[in-house]
Structures are given as structure tokens and as C-alpha cells.
């Protein structure tokens, strides 16, 4: 290997996914020279193997399901989906797994891109090993931001590697629908991929170790999504663990804890994520390789004055939009500290504090029905010591629901802090509710008093009228 010359920057960013890109965008906007290091595709997991391809797969599925609930249209959409066309559209939205456009964007903001594997080599130092073996040393005058994200976590099952299981990457990039698919897990990836591949022609069996789906949301969210999956043809088995897997002649066999043997063409393990920090040189700065990186609300790693961990890698909120939010905060913090600002705006909801990570994280599960939530669930609010009351209403109480589709089923919950008279959390489940959740996010993040919400008048006849029903339920409780 040959050693190239060293380069000094104000900021060095490890990882060119959406989070790293946003850190670079903010630091460059502040006039700080910035280097970005990426070992795979610029644009990261979200662009090629997660958010974008999964939603491209799911959109036709959800659109068809909703069309089938509309008299006058339902008869025209009774046939199967055109799976090759859906996959081709997915390929278009992933740019066919080419990152030319993303590279141009980084160059456009004035950051320098280094392709290769980046590792910390001591404080404020990153060594990049290019694909040809050339090594480049980058030093940072002000900050290094670790934005390397996470990778799929696979269970410790004997011989699993020989089975060649799917992770989220294979599930979102597959070139054809398997005849039969086993999905192991009960979270977002499991439910969304079960929804997608069942509609695209696979026979899907969902194996859930726990009692239900989406256990980080209100219980009714998982219940309604499970009902939707079953109606779509997915076999949902709860309280089921996989104890071993084998592959023979192309067929995967999974053995469950009851001794049952289930066969399929492919098996997807959607069983969590682990930090992508096992080989980025954490040991050279006194940190544990492979660990989550603990940060304060300014996204600076505990015990350092130069190292930042932004996005999934800090385990605060494993969501692309939340990572991008953190990146905007981190970029502002790095710029302020580089300029010698004597005091940061670090109070809750200040310009230099990622407060939303604690109190206002929104999420949408793109199943049928959709599930969307922001803030704390009832159980989380109670565990946090808040004196709260939850009010529930059915979407059938809103005229817009019936107009949206025949037999519309859905539920909304508002968790109200009885002392502060603000919302601690909101959950919606039902077709189309993903587009409602930002109104709830504004209410929770803005700490809008319940009394003021009465003056936020929803248009008639829209699904948003559910807000009136929630306020009425709270008033009448």
C-alpha cells in the first residue's frame, strides 16, 4: 500500500448517507471546509436499501388496496399487480443503485468526497483506505462526525450464513417475488415487507416472537395492522421463535420452538439493527468498537470535545428523518463552536439541542392500514412520571373517513398531560394517516395548549376532523 499526502479540513464526516450529507451541507453553509468519507454508495442505506426502495414497493400496494374500497373503481383494480413494473419503478427511484447524482450534490455544496474505508486514527484524525489500497490521512481542525448508521442484526443460529438469509437489503432490492417468503420479526421492516411481497405475489408467513406487532407503538396499532395483513393473505403467527434454519436444493426450512418445520424459497430476518462502528477505529480514541455512541443533546460524544455521532449510530431515534434533524442541529453546533460562540442555545428546543429526540419523534409504518405516531405512548408517558389521560376515537366518527373509502377502519389516540395541558403523544391508525402525522408533530413539538387546539379548525370533510373528535372526547371525559 502507498501513503498519499495528508489533508486538513475544518470538519471530517464519516458516512455519506442522508445524515452525513446534511452535516456536510450545514458545515459548508457556515463556511467550514468539509471532507466526506464513504465506503459504499453516496446516499447511504436510506436511498438504496431502506426508505426509498421500500416505499416505492409499497405505494402501488397501498394505492390498489385503497382503490378497492371505492365503488366505481374497485372493479377496475381486481387483478394482480404488475410486479415487473413495480420493481422497475423501484429501480428508477434507487437510480439503479448508482450514486452519480448524489456525488454531484456533494460536489455542489463544496465538500470533498473521499471514497474508501474511513477509520479514526486518534483524535481529530481519519485515515481513508481507497479501493486501490491507497491511504489518505485527513485531519479535522474542529470536528469529526461519525454518521455510519447501522446494519442488520442477525440471530445467532447455527449455519445461518450458509442459508443466505434476506436482510432488509435483500428484501428491498430483490429482482423477483419469491414463491414463498418467511418473515421473522414484528417491527416496521417485517410488517412493511410482509405487506409488499404478499401483494407482489409471494405467499408470506410472518413469524413474531412476541405477542403482537409494532410493540413500540400503542397496542391497538399493531392489532389493526395485524388484521390488515391477515385480510391481505399473510399468515401471522405470534409467540413463535425460530430455533434453526437450513437450505437444501434452494428451499429454506425453518424450525420453530414448537418443533414445526416451515418451508419457503426465502427467509427474511427483520430482527433489529446494530451500530456500524465495529471497524471505524473507535479503539484509537478510547471507545469500544461496535458500540453505540452516547451523545449529549448537541450530538457530541460523551467525554470528547471534537467527536460527534449523528443519526442511527447514537441509538436515539433510528429513523432517517430524525437523523437528518440531528444533522442540522450538529452542523449548527459545530459551526457555532468553530466560530467561538461563548454560549450555545442549548436549552430544550433551542437551536443547538436535539430535543425532539426525547419528546417529538414521528414515525409512519406504511402498511395497510398505515400506523403513525409522534411523541410518547400512554405507557411511556406514565413511565416518565407524567400525569396523563389518553382519549381514543374511531375514525368512523369522521365524515371524511367514509368518503375516503368504504368500510374505513381506524383509530386515533391523544395523550394529554393533565398538569401542563399539552399533548405528550398522538397515534393514528388507518388508511392515509401518514399525511396526518405532521399536524400532530407540530402540536407536540410546539407544546400547543389543548385550549388553543380548539382554534385550529380542520377543513370539512377531511380525515383531519379527527382532531375535533379527540378534543371533544377529552372535554367530555
CSV table of C-alpha atoms in Angstrom, one decimal:
chain,number,residue,atom,x,y,z
A,1,UNK,CA,0.0,0.0,0.0
A,2,UNK,CA,1.1,3.5,-0.7
A,3,UNK,CA,0.7,6.6,1.5
A,4,UNK,CA,-0.7,9.7,-0.1
A,5,UNK,CA,-0.3,13.2,1.2
A,6,UNK,CA,-2.4,14.4,4.2
A,7,UNK,CA,-5.2,16.9,4.0
A,8,UNK,CA,-6.5,19.2,6.7
A,9,UNK,CA,-10.2,20.3,6.9
A,10,UNK,CA,-12.4,22.1,9.5
A,11,UNK,CA,-14.7,19.1,9.6
A,12,UNK,CA,-14.5,15.4,8.5
A,13,UNK,CA,-17.7,13.4,8.1
A,14,UNK,CA,-17.6,9.6,8.2
A,15,UNK,CA,-20.5,8.3,6.1
A,16,UNK,CA,-22.3,9.9,3.1
A,17,UNK,CA,-25.9,8.8,3.8
A,18,UNK,CA,-28.6,11.4,4.3
A,19,UNK,CA,-27.2,12.2,7.8
A,20,UNK,CA,-23.7,12.7,6.7
A,21,UNK,CA,-24.9,14.7,3.7
A,22,UNK,CA,-26.9,17.0,5.9
A,23,UNK,CA,-23.9,17.6,8.3
A,24,UNK,CA,-21.8,18.5,5.4
A,25,UNK,CA,-24.4,20.8,4.0
A,26,UNK,CA,-24.7,22.7,7.2
A,27,UNK,CA,-21.0,23.0,7.9
A,28,UNK,CA,-20.3,24.1,4.3
A,29,UNK,CA,-23.1,26.7,4.6
A,30,UNK,CA,-21.3,28.0,7.6
A,31,UNK,CA,-18.1,28.4,5.6
A,32,UNK,CA,-16.2,25.4,7.1
A,33,UNK,CA,-14.1,23.2,4.8
A,34,UNK,CA,-15.5,19.7,4.9
A,35,UNK,CA,-14.4,16.2,3.8
A,36,UNK,CA,-16.9,13.4,3.4
A,37,UNK,CA,-15.8,9.7,3.5
A,38,UNK,CA,-17.9,6.9,2.1
A,39,UNK,CA,-17.1,3.2,1.6
A,40,UNK,CA,-20.3,2.3,-0.4
A,41,UNK,CA,-22.8,4.3,-2.3
A,42,UNK,CA,-23.1,8.0,-1.7
A,43,UNK,CA,-26.7,8.4,-0.4
A,44,UNK,CA,-26.5,5.6,2.1
A,45,UNK,CA,-28.8,2.9,3.3
A,46,UNK,CA,-32.0,5.0,3.0
A,47,UNK,CA,-31.5,5.8,-0.7
A,48,UNK,CA,-30.7,2.3,-1.9
A,49,UNK,CA,-31.8,-0.4,0.6
A,50,UNK,CA,-34.3,1.1,3.0
A,51,UNK,CA,-36.7,4.1,2.9
A,52,UNK,CA,-36.8,4.9,-0.8
A,53,UNK,CA,-37.0,1.3,-2.3
A,54,UNK,CA,-39.4,0.1,0.4
A,55,UNK,CA,-41.8,2.9,-0.2
A,56,UNK,CA,-41.5,2.5,-3.9
A,57,UNK,CA,-42.6,-1.1,-3.5
A,58,UNK,CA,-45.4,-0.2,-1.1
A,59,UNK,CA,-47.0,2.7,-2.9
A,60,UNK,CA,-48.7,0.6,-5.6
A,61,UNK,CA,-49.8,-1.9,-2.9
A,62,UNK,CA,-51.4,0.7,-0.8
A,63,UNK,CA,-53.0,2.6,-3.8
A,64,UNK,CA,-54.6,-0.6,-5.0
A,65,UNK,CA,-55.9,-1.5,-1.5
A,66,UNK,CA,-57.5,1.9,-1.2
A,67,UNK,CA,-58.9,1.8,-4.7
A,68,UNK,CA,-60.6,-1.5,-4.0
A,69,UNK,CA,-62.6,0.3,-1.2
A,70,UNK,CA,-64.2,2.7,-3.7
A,71,UNK,CA,-67.4,1.8,-5.5
A,72,UNK,CA,-67.0,2.7,-9.2
A,73,UNK,CA,-63.3,2.0,-9.1
A,74,UNK,CA,-63.0,-1.3,-7.2
A,75,UNK,CA,-63.9,-3.4,-10.2
A,76,UNK,CA,-61.1,-1.9,-12.3
A,77,UNK,CA,-58.4,-3.0,-9.9
A,78,UNK,CA,-59.3,-6.6,-9.0
A,79,UNK,CA,-56.4,-8.1,-10.9
A,80,UNK,CA,-52.9,-8.7,-9.6
A,81,UNK,CA,-50.2,-6.0,-9.5
A,82,UNK,CA,-47.8,-5.8,-12.4
A,83,UNK,CA,-44.8,-6.9,-10.4
A,84,UNK,CA,-42.1,-6.3,-13.0
A,85,UNK,CA,-43.5,-2.7,-13.4
A,86,UNK,CA,-43.4,-2.2,-9.7
A,87,UNK,CA,-39.9,-3.4,-9.4
A,88,UNK,CA,-38.8,-1.3,-12.4
A,89,UNK,CA,-40.2,1.8,-10.7
A,90,UNK,CA,-38.3,0.8,-7.5
A,91,UNK,CA,-35.2,0.6,-9.6
A,92,UNK,CA,-35.8,4.1,-11.0
A,93,UNK,CA,-36.1,5.6,-7.5
A,94,UNK,CA,-32.9,3.9,-6.4
A,95,UNK,CA,-31.1,5.3,-9.5
A,96,UNK,CA,-30.4,1.7,-10.4
A,97,UNK,CA,-28.0,1.6,-7.4
A,98,UNK,CA,-25.8,4.2,-9.0
A,99,UNK,CA,-24.8,7.3,-7.0
A,100,UNK,CA,-23.7,9.8,-9.7
A,101,UNK,CA,-26.5,12.3,-8.7
A,102,UNK,CA,-25.6,12.1,-5.0
A,103,UNK,CA,-21.9,12.6,-5.8
A,104,UNK,CA,-22.8,15.7,-7.8
A,105,UNK,CA,-24.8,17.1,-4.9
A,106,UNK,CA,-21.8,16.7,-2.5
A,107,UNK,CA,-19.6,18.4,-5.0
A,108,UNK,CA,-22.2,21.1,-5.5
A,109,UNK,CA,-22.1,22.2,-1.8
A,110,UNK,CA,-18.3,22.4,-2.0
A,111,UNK,CA,-17.4,19.4,0.1
A,112,UNK,CA,-14.7,16.9,-0.9
A,113,UNK,CA,-15.6,13.3,-1.3
A,114,UNK,CA,-13.1,10.5,-0.4
A,115,UNK,CA,-14.2,7.0,-1.4
A,116,UNK,CA,-12.9,4.2,0.8
A,117,UNK,CA,-13.0,2.8,4.3
A,118,UNK,CA,-12.5,5.5,6.9
A,119,UNK,CA,-11.1,4.8,10.3
A,120,UNK,CA,-10.3,7.1,13.2
A,121,UNK,CA,-6.6,7.1,13.8
A,122,UNK,CA,-6.5,9.2,17.0
A,123,UNK,CA,-8.2,12.5,18.0
A,124,UNK,CA,-9.3,14.6,15.0
A,125,UNK,CA,-7.7,12.2,12.6
A,126,UNK,CA,-9.3,9.9,10.0
A,127,UNK,CA,-7.3,7.5,7.7
A,128,UNK,CA,-9.1,6.5,4.5
A,129,UNK,CA,-8.1,3.4,2.6
A,130,UNK,CA,-9.2,3.7,-1.0
A,131,UNK,CA,-10.3,0.7,-3.1
A,132,UNK,CA,-6.9,0.6,-4.7
A,133,UNK,CA,-5.2,0.4,-1.3
A,134,UNK,CA,-4.0,4.0,-1.3
A,135,UNK,CA,-4.2,5.6,2.2
A,136,UNK,CA,-5.0,9.2,2.8
A,137,UNK,CA,-4.9,10.9,6.2
A,138,UNK,CA,-7.5,13.6,7.0
A,139,UNK,CA,-7.2,15.8,10.0
A,140,UNK,CA,-10.0,17.9,11.4
A,141,UNK,CA,-9.4,21.3,13.0
A,142,UNK,CA,-12.8,21.4,14.7
A,143,UNK,CA,-14.9,18.2,14.4
A,144,UNK,CA,-15.2,14.6,13.2
A,145,UNK,CA,-18.8,13.5,12.7
A,146,UNK,CA,-19.5,9.7,12.7
A,147,UNK,CA,-22.5,9.1,10.5
A,148,UNK,CA,-22.0,5.5,9.7
A,149,UNK,CA,-25.5,4.3,10.7
A,150,UNK,CA,-26.5,0.7,11.4
A,151,UNK,CA,-26.5,-2.7,9.8
A,152,UNK,CA,-29.0,-5.6,10.1
A,153,UNK,CA,-28.7,-7.7,13.2
A,154,UNK,CA,-29.0,-11.5,12.5
A,155,UNK,CA,-29.7,-14.0,15.3
A,156,UNK,CA,-27.1,-16.4,16.5
A,157,UNK,CA,-28.4,-19.5,14.7
A,158,UNK,CA,-26.0,-22.4,13.6
A,159,UNK,CA,-25.3,-22.4,9.9
A,160,UNK,CA,-27.3,-19.2,9.2
A,161,UNK,CA,-24.7,-17.8,6.9
A,162,UNK,CA,-25.0,-20.9,4.7
A,163,UNK,CA,-28.7,-20.3,4.3
A,164,UNK,CA,-28.1,-16.9,2.7
A,165,UNK,CA,-31.0,-15.2,4.5
A,166,UNK,CA,-32.5,-12.0,3.4
A,167,UNK,CA,-32.0,-8.8,5.5
A,168,UNK,CA,-33.7,-5.5,4.8
A,169,UNK,CA,-31.2,-5.0,1.9
A,170,UNK,CA,-32.2,-8.1,0.0
A,171,UNK,CA,-35.9,-7.6,0.8
A,172,UNK,CA,-35.9,-4.1,-0.8
A,173,UNK,CA,-33.7,-4.9,-3.8
A,174,UNK,CA,-34.9,-8.4,-4.8
A,175,UNK,CA,-35.3,-8.8,-8.6
A,176,UNK,CA,-38.3,-11.1,-8.4
A,177,UNK,CA,-41.0,-12.1,-5.9
A,178,UNK,CA,-40.2,-15.4,-4.2
A,179,UNK,CA,-43.0,-18.0,-4.4
A,180,UNK,CA,-43.0,-18.3,-0.6
A,181,UNK,CA,-41.4,-16.0,1.9
A,182,UNK,CA,-40.9,-16.4,5.7
A,183,UNK,CA,-40.5,-13.1,7.5
A,184,UNK,CA,-39.1,-13.2,11.0
A,185,UNK,CA,-39.8,-10.2,13.2
A,186,UNK,CA,-42.7,-8.0,14.3
A,187,UNK,CA,-41.4,-4.5,13.7
A,188,UNK,CA,-41.5,-1.9,10.9
A,189,UNK,CA,-39.4,-3.7,8.4
A,190,UNK,CA,-41.2,-7.0,9.0
A,191,UNK,CA,-44.7,-5.6,8.6
A,192,UNK,CA,-43.8,-3.4,5.6
A,193,UNK,CA,-42.0,-6.2,3.7
A,194,UNK,CA,-44.8,-8.7,4.5
A,195,UNK,CA,-47.3,-6.2,3.1
A,196,UNK,CA,-45.2,-5.5,0.0
A,197,UNK,CA,-44.2,-9.1,-1.0
A,198,UNK,CA,-47.6,-10.6,-0.3
A,199,UNK,CA,-49.2,-8.1,-2.7
A,200,UNK,CA,-46.4,-8.7,-5.3
A,201,UNK,CA,-47.2,-12.4,-5.5
A,202,UNK,CA,-45.4,-14.1,-2.6
A,203,UNK,CA,-47.0,-16.4,-0.1
A,204,UNK,CA,-45.9,-14.8,3.1
A,205,UNK,CA,-45.8,-16.2,6.6
A,206,UNK,CA,-44.9,-13.7,9.4
A,207,UNK,CA,-43.2,-15.2,12.5
A,208,UNK,CA,-43.4,-13.0,15.5
A,209,UNK,CA,-41.7,-13.9,18.8
A,210,UNK,CA,-43.8,-11.6,20.9
A,211,UNK,CA,-47.5,-11.2,21.4
A,212,UNK,CA,-48.1,-8.7,18.6
A,213,UNK,CA,-46.7,-6.3,16.1
A,214,UNK,CA,-45.2,-2.8,16.4
A,215,UNK,CA,-44.6,-3.1,20.1
A,216,UNK,CA,-43.1,0.4,20.3
A,217,UNK,CA,-46.4,1.9,19.3
A,218,UNK,CA,-49.8,1.9,21.1
A,219,UNK,CA,-51.1,-1.7,21.3
A,220,UNK,CA,-54.0,-1.0,19.0
A,221,UNK,CA,-51.7,0.0,16.2
A,222,UNK,CA,-50.2,-3.5,16.0
A,223,UNK,CA,-53.6,-5.1,16.3
A,224,UNK,CA,-55.1,-3.2,13.4
A,225,UNK,CA,-52.0,-3.7,11.2
A,226,UNK,CA,-52.1,-7.5,12.0
A,227,UNK,CA,-55.8,-7.6,11.0
A,228,UNK,CA,-54.9,-5.9,7.7
A,229,UNK,CA,-52.1,-8.3,7.0
A,230,UNK,CA,-54.3,-11.3,7.6
A,231,UNK,CA,-57.0,-9.9,5.4
A,232,UNK,CA,-54.4,-9.5,2.6
A,233,UNK,CA,-53.5,-13.2,2.9
A,234,UNK,CA,-50.4,-13.0,5.2
A,235,UNK,CA,-50.3,-15.8,7.7
A,236,UNK,CA,-49.4,-14.1,11.0
A,237,UNK,CA,-48.0,-16.3,13.8
A,238,UNK,CA,-47.3,-14.7,17.1
A,239,UNK,CA,-45.5,-16.2,20.1
A,240,UNK,CA,-43.3,-18.1,17.6
A,241,UNK,CA,-39.5,-18.3,17.7
A,242,UNK,CA,-37.2,-19.8,15.0
A,243,UNK,CA,-34.6,-22.2,16.5
A,244,UNK,CA,-32.8,-23.3,13.4
A,245,UNK,CA,-32.7,-22.9,9.6
A,246,UNK,CA,-31.4,-24.9,6.8
A,247,UNK,CA,-31.3,-24.6,3.0
A,248,UNK,CA,-31.4,-27.6,0.7
A,249,UNK,CA,-31.9,-27.6,-3.1
A,250,UNK,CA,-33.0,-23.9,-2.9
A,251,UNK,CA,-35.6,-24.5,-0.3
A,252,UNK,CA,-35.3,-22.9,3.2
A,253,UNK,CA,-36.6,-24.8,6.2
A,254,UNK,CA,-37.2,-23.0,9.4
A,255,UNK,CA,-37.8,-25.0,12.6
A,256,UNK,CA,-39.8,-23.3,15.3
A,257,UNK,CA,-39.7,-23.6,19.1
A,258,UNK,CA,-42.7,-26.0,18.9
A,259,UNK,CA,-40.8,-28.3,16.5
A,260,UNK,CA,-42.7,-27.3,13.4
A,261,UNK,CA,-40.9,-27.2,10.1
A,262,UNK,CA,-41.8,-24.3,7.7
A,263,UNK,CA,-40.6,-24.2,4.1
A,264,UNK,CA,-40.1,-21.3,1.8
A,265,UNK,CA,-38.0,-20.0,-1.1
A,266,UNK,CA,-36.5,-17.2,1.0
A,267,UNK,CA,-36.4,-16.2,4.7
A,268,UNK,CA,-36.1,-12.6,5.8
A,269,UNK,CA,-34.8,-11.8,9.3
A,270,UNK,CA,-36.0,-8.4,10.4
A,271,UNK,CA,-34.8,-8.7,13.9
A,272,UNK,CA,-33.2,-5.4,14.7
A,273,UNK,CA,-30.2,-3.2,13.9
A,274,UNK,CA,-26.7,-2.9,15.3
A,275,UNK,CA,-24.3,0.1,15.1
A,276,UNK,CA,-22.0,0.2,12.1
A,277,UNK,CA,-19.0,1.0,14.3
A,278,UNK,CA,-17.1,-2.2,14.6
A,279,UNK,CA,-14.2,-1.2,12.3
A,280,UNK,CA,-14.0,2.6,12.4
A,281,UNK,CA,-11.1,3.0,14.8
A,282,UNK,CA,-13.1,3.7,18.0
A,283,UNK,CA,-10.4,2.0,20.0
A,284,UNK,CA,-7.9,4.7,18.9
A,285,UNK,CA,-9.9,7.3,20.9
A,286,UNK,CA,-10.7,5.2,23.9
A,287,UNK,CA,-14.1,3.9,22.8
A,288,UNK,CA,-15.5,0.4,22.3
A,289,UNK,CA,-15.5,-0.9,18.7
A,290,UNK,CA,-19.0,-2.0,17.7
A,291,UNK,CA,-20.7,0.1,20.4
A,292,UNK,CA,-23.5,2.7,20.2
A,293,UNK,CA,-22.0,6.1,20.7
A,294,UNK,CA,-23.5,8.1,23.6
A,295,UNK,CA,-24.0,11.8,22.9
A,296,UNK,CA,-25.5,14.8,24.6
A,297,UNK,CA,-28.2,16.9,23.0
A,298,UNK,CA,-25.6,18.7,20.9
A,299,UNK,CA,-24.7,15.3,19.4
A,300,UNK,CA,-21.2,15.5,20.8
A,301,UNK,CA,-19.9,12.1,22.1
A,302,UNK,CA,-19.6,12.0,25.8
A,303,UNK,CA,-16.1,12.7,27.1
A,304,UNK,CA,-14.9,14.4,23.9
A,305,UNK,CA,-14.8,18.0,22.7
A,306,UNK,CA,-14.4,17.2,18.9
A,307,UNK,CA,-16.2,13.9,18.1
A,308,UNK,CA,-19.9,13.9,17.1
A,309,UNK,CA,-22.1,10.9,16.5
A,310,UNK,CA,-25.2,11.7,14.4
A,311,UNK,CA,-28.1,9.6,13.2
A,312,UNK,CA,-28.8,5.9,14.0
A,313,UNK,CA,-25.2,5.4,15.3
A,314,UNK,CA,-26.2,7.2,18.6
A,315,UNK,CA,-29.3,5.0,19.1
A,316,UNK,CA,-31.5,8.0,20.0
A,317,UNK,CA,-34.1,7.5,17.2
A,318,UNK,CA,-33.3,5.1,14.4
A,319,UNK,CA,-35.2,7.0,11.6
A,320,UNK,CA,-33.8,8.8,8.6
A,321,UNK,CA,-35.8,12.0,9.2
A,322,UNK,CA,-34.7,12.1,12.8
A,323,UNK,CA,-31.1,11.6,11.8
A,324,UNK,CA,-31.3,14.4,9.3
A,325,UNK,CA,-32.8,16.6,12.1
A,326,UNK,CA,-29.9,15.7,14.3
A,327,UNK,CA,-27.5,16.5,11.4
A,328,UNK,CA,-29.0,20.0,11.1
A,329,UNK,CA,-28.5,20.5,14.9
A,330,UNK,CA,-25.0,19.1,14.8
A,331,UNK,CA,-24.0,21.2,11.9
A,332,UNK,CA,-25.2,24.3,13.7
A,333,UNK,CA,-23.4,23.3,16.9
A,334,UNK,CA,-20.1,22.6,15.1
A,335,UNK,CA,-20.3,26.0,13.3
A,336,UNK,CA,-21.1,27.9,16.5
A,337,UNK,CA,-18.2,26.3,18.4
A,338,UNK,CA,-15.8,26.8,15.4
A,339,UNK,CA,-16.8,30.5,15.5
A,340,UNK,CA,-16.0,30.7,19.2
A,341,UNK,CA,-19.6,31.3,20.3
A,342,UNK,CA,-19.4,31.8,24.1
A,343,UNK,CA,-22.8,30.2,24.8
A,344,UNK,CA,-24.8,27.7,22.8
A,345,UNK,CA,-28.6,27.8,22.6
A,346,UNK,CA,-28.8,24.5,24.4
A,347,UNK,CA,-32.0,24.9,26.4
A,348,UNK,CA,-34.8,22.5,25.3
A,349,UNK,CA,-36.0,23.3,21.8
A,350,UNK,CA,-33.0,25.7,21.3
A,351,UNK,CA,-31.1,25.9,18.0
A,352,UNK,CA,-28.3,23.6,19.5
A,353,UNK,CA,-30.4,20.9,21.2
A,354,UNK,CA,-31.9,17.9,19.6
A,355,UNK,CA,-34.9,18.0,22.0
A,356,UNK,CA,-37.3,16.3,19.5
A,357,UNK,CA,-35.3,13.0,20.0
A,358,UNK,CA,-36.8,12.8,23.5
A,359,UNK,CA,-40.3,14.4,23.1
A,360,UNK,CA,-41.5,14.5,19.5
A,361,UNK,CA,-40.2,11.7,17.3
A,362,UNK,CA,-42.7,11.0,14.4
A,363,UNK,CA,-42.9,7.7,12.6
A,364,UNK,CA,-45.1,6.2,9.9
A,365,UNK,CA,-45.5,2.5,9.2
A,366,UNK,CA,-46.5,2.1,5.5
A,367,UNK,CA,-48.8,-0.9,5.9
A,368,UNK,CA,-52.5,-1.3,5.2
A,369,UNK,CA,-53.7,0.3,7.3
A,370,UNK,CA,-51.0,2.8,7.9
A,371,UNK,CA,-49.8,3.5,11.5
A,372,UNK,CA,-48.4,6.8,12.5
A,373,UNK,CA,-47.3,8.1,15.9
A,374,UNK,CA,-45.4,11.0,17.4
A,375,UNK,CA,-44.2,11.6,21.0
A,376,UNK,CA,-44.9,9.3,23.9
A,377,UNK,CA,-47.3,6.4,24.0
A,378,UNK,CA,-49.6,6.2,27.1
A,379,UNK,CA,-47.3,3.7,28.7
A,380,UNK,CA,-44.2,5.7,28.0
A,381,UNK,CA,-45.7,8.9,29.4
A,382,UNK,CA,-46.8,7.2,32.6
A,383,UNK,CA,-43.3,5.6,33.0
A,384,UNK,CA,-41.8,9.1,32.6
A,385,UNK,CA,-43.8,10.3,35.5
A,386,UNK,CA,-46.3,12.5,33.7
A,387,UNK,CA,-49.9,12.7,34.9
A,388,UNK,CA,-51.7,12.0,31.7
A,389,UNK,CA,-55.0,10.9,30.2
A,390,UNK,CA,-55.5,9.1,26.9
A,391,UNK,CA,-58.5,9.7,24.8
A,392,UNK,CA,-59.4,7.4,21.9
A,393,UNK,CA,-61.8,7.9,19.0
A,394,UNK,CA,-62.7,5.8,15.9
A,395,UNK,CA,-62.2,7.4,12.5
A,396,UNK,CA,-65.7,6.2,11.6
A,397,UNK,CA,-66.9,9.2,13.6
A,398,UNK,CA,-65.5,11.5,10.9
A,399,UNK,CA,-67.3,12.1,7.6
A,400,UNK,CA,-64.1,12.2,5.7
A,401,UNK,CA,-63.3,8.6,6.6
A,402,UNK,CA,-66.3,7.2,4.9
A,403,UNK,CA,-65.6,9.3,1.8
A,404,UNK,CA,-62.0,8.1,1.8
A,405,UNK,CA,-63.2,4.5,1.4
A,406,UNK,CA,-66.0,2.1,2.2
A,407,UNK,CA,-65.6,0.3,5.5
A,408,UNK,CA,-62.8,2.6,6.6
A,409,UNK,CA,-61.3,1.3,9.9
A,410,UNK,CA,-59.0,3.2,12.1
A,411,UNK,CA,-58.4,4.7,15.5
A,412,UNK,CA,-56.8,7.8,16.9
A,413,UNK,CA,-55.4,8.4,20.4
A,414,UNK,CA,-54.3,11.6,22.1
A,415,UNK,CA,-52.2,11.5,25.3
A,416,UNK,CA,-52.8,14.7,27.2
A,417,UNK,CA,-50.6,16.0,30.1
A,418,UNK,CA,-53.2,17.0,32.7
A,419,UNK,CA,-50.8,19.4,34.5
A,420,UNK,CA,-49.2,21.2,31.6
A,421,UNK,CA,-52.3,20.9,29.4
A,422,UNK,CA,-50.3,19.9,26.3
A,423,UNK,CA,-50.1,16.8,24.2
A,424,UNK,CA,-47.4,14.2,25.1
A,425,UNK,CA,-48.2,11.9,22.2
A,426,UNK,CA,-50.6,11.2,19.3
A,427,UNK,CA,-51.2,8.0,17.4
A,428,UNK,CA,-53.3,7.5,14.2
A,429,UNK,CA,-54.0,4.1,12.5
A,430,UNK,CA,-56.0,4.0,9.3
A,431,UNK,CA,-55.6,4.4,5.5
A,432,UNK,CA,-53.9,7.7,4.6
A,433,UNK,CA,-53.0,8.7,8.1
A,434,UNK,CA,-49.3,9.1,7.3
A,435,UNK,CA,-50.2,12.5,5.9
A,436,UNK,CA,-51.9,13.5,9.1
A,437,UNK,CA,-49.0,12.9,11.5
A,438,UNK,CA,-47.2,16.2,10.8
A,439,UNK,CA,-50.1,18.1,12.3
A,440,UNK,CA,-49.6,16.1,15.4
A,441,UNK,CA,-45.9,16.6,15.3
A,442,UNK,CA,-46.4,20.4,15.2
A,443,UNK,CA,-48.8,20.2,18.2
A,444,UNK,CA,-46.4,18.0,20.3
A,445,UNK,CA,-43.2,19.8,19.4
A,446,UNK,CA,-44.8,23.2,19.7
A,447,UNK,CA,-46.3,22.2,23.1
A,448,UNK,CA,-49.6,23.7,21.9
A,449,UNK,CA,-52.1,24.1,24.8
A,450,UNK,CA,-55.2,21.9,24.4
A,451,UNK,CA,-57.3,25.0,24.7
A,452,UNK,CA,-55.6,26.6,21.7
A,453,UNK,CA,-56.1,23.4,19.6
A,454,UNK,CA,-59.8,24.2,19.6
A,455,UNK,CA,-58.9,27.2,17.4
A,456,UNK,CA,-57.1,25.1,14.8
A,457,UNK,CA,-60.1,24.4,12.6
A,458,UNK,CA,-59.8,21.3,10.3
A,459,UNK,CA,-61.3,21.5,6.9
A,460,UNK,CA,-64.6,19.6,6.2
A,461,UNK,CA,-64.9,16.8,5.2
A,462,UNK,CA,-61.3,15.6,5.8
A,463,UNK,CA,-59.7,13.0,7.9
A,464,UNK,CA,-58.2,15.8,9.9
A,465,UNK,CA,-61.6,16.3,11.6
A,466,UNK,CA,-60.5,13.5,13.9
A,467,UNK,CA,-58.8,16.3,15.9
A,468,UNK,CA,-62.2,17.7,16.8
A,469,UNK,CA,-63.4,14.3,17.9
A,470,UNK,CA,-60.3,13.9,20.1
A,471,UNK,CA,-60.8,17.3,21.7
A,472,UNK,CA,-64.5,16.6,22.3
A,473,UNK,CA,-63.6,13.2,23.9
A,474,UNK,CA,-61.1,14.9,26.2
A,475,UNK,CA,-63.6,17.6,27.1
A,476,UNK,CA,-66.4,15.1,27.8
A,477,UNK,CA,-64.2,12.6,29.8
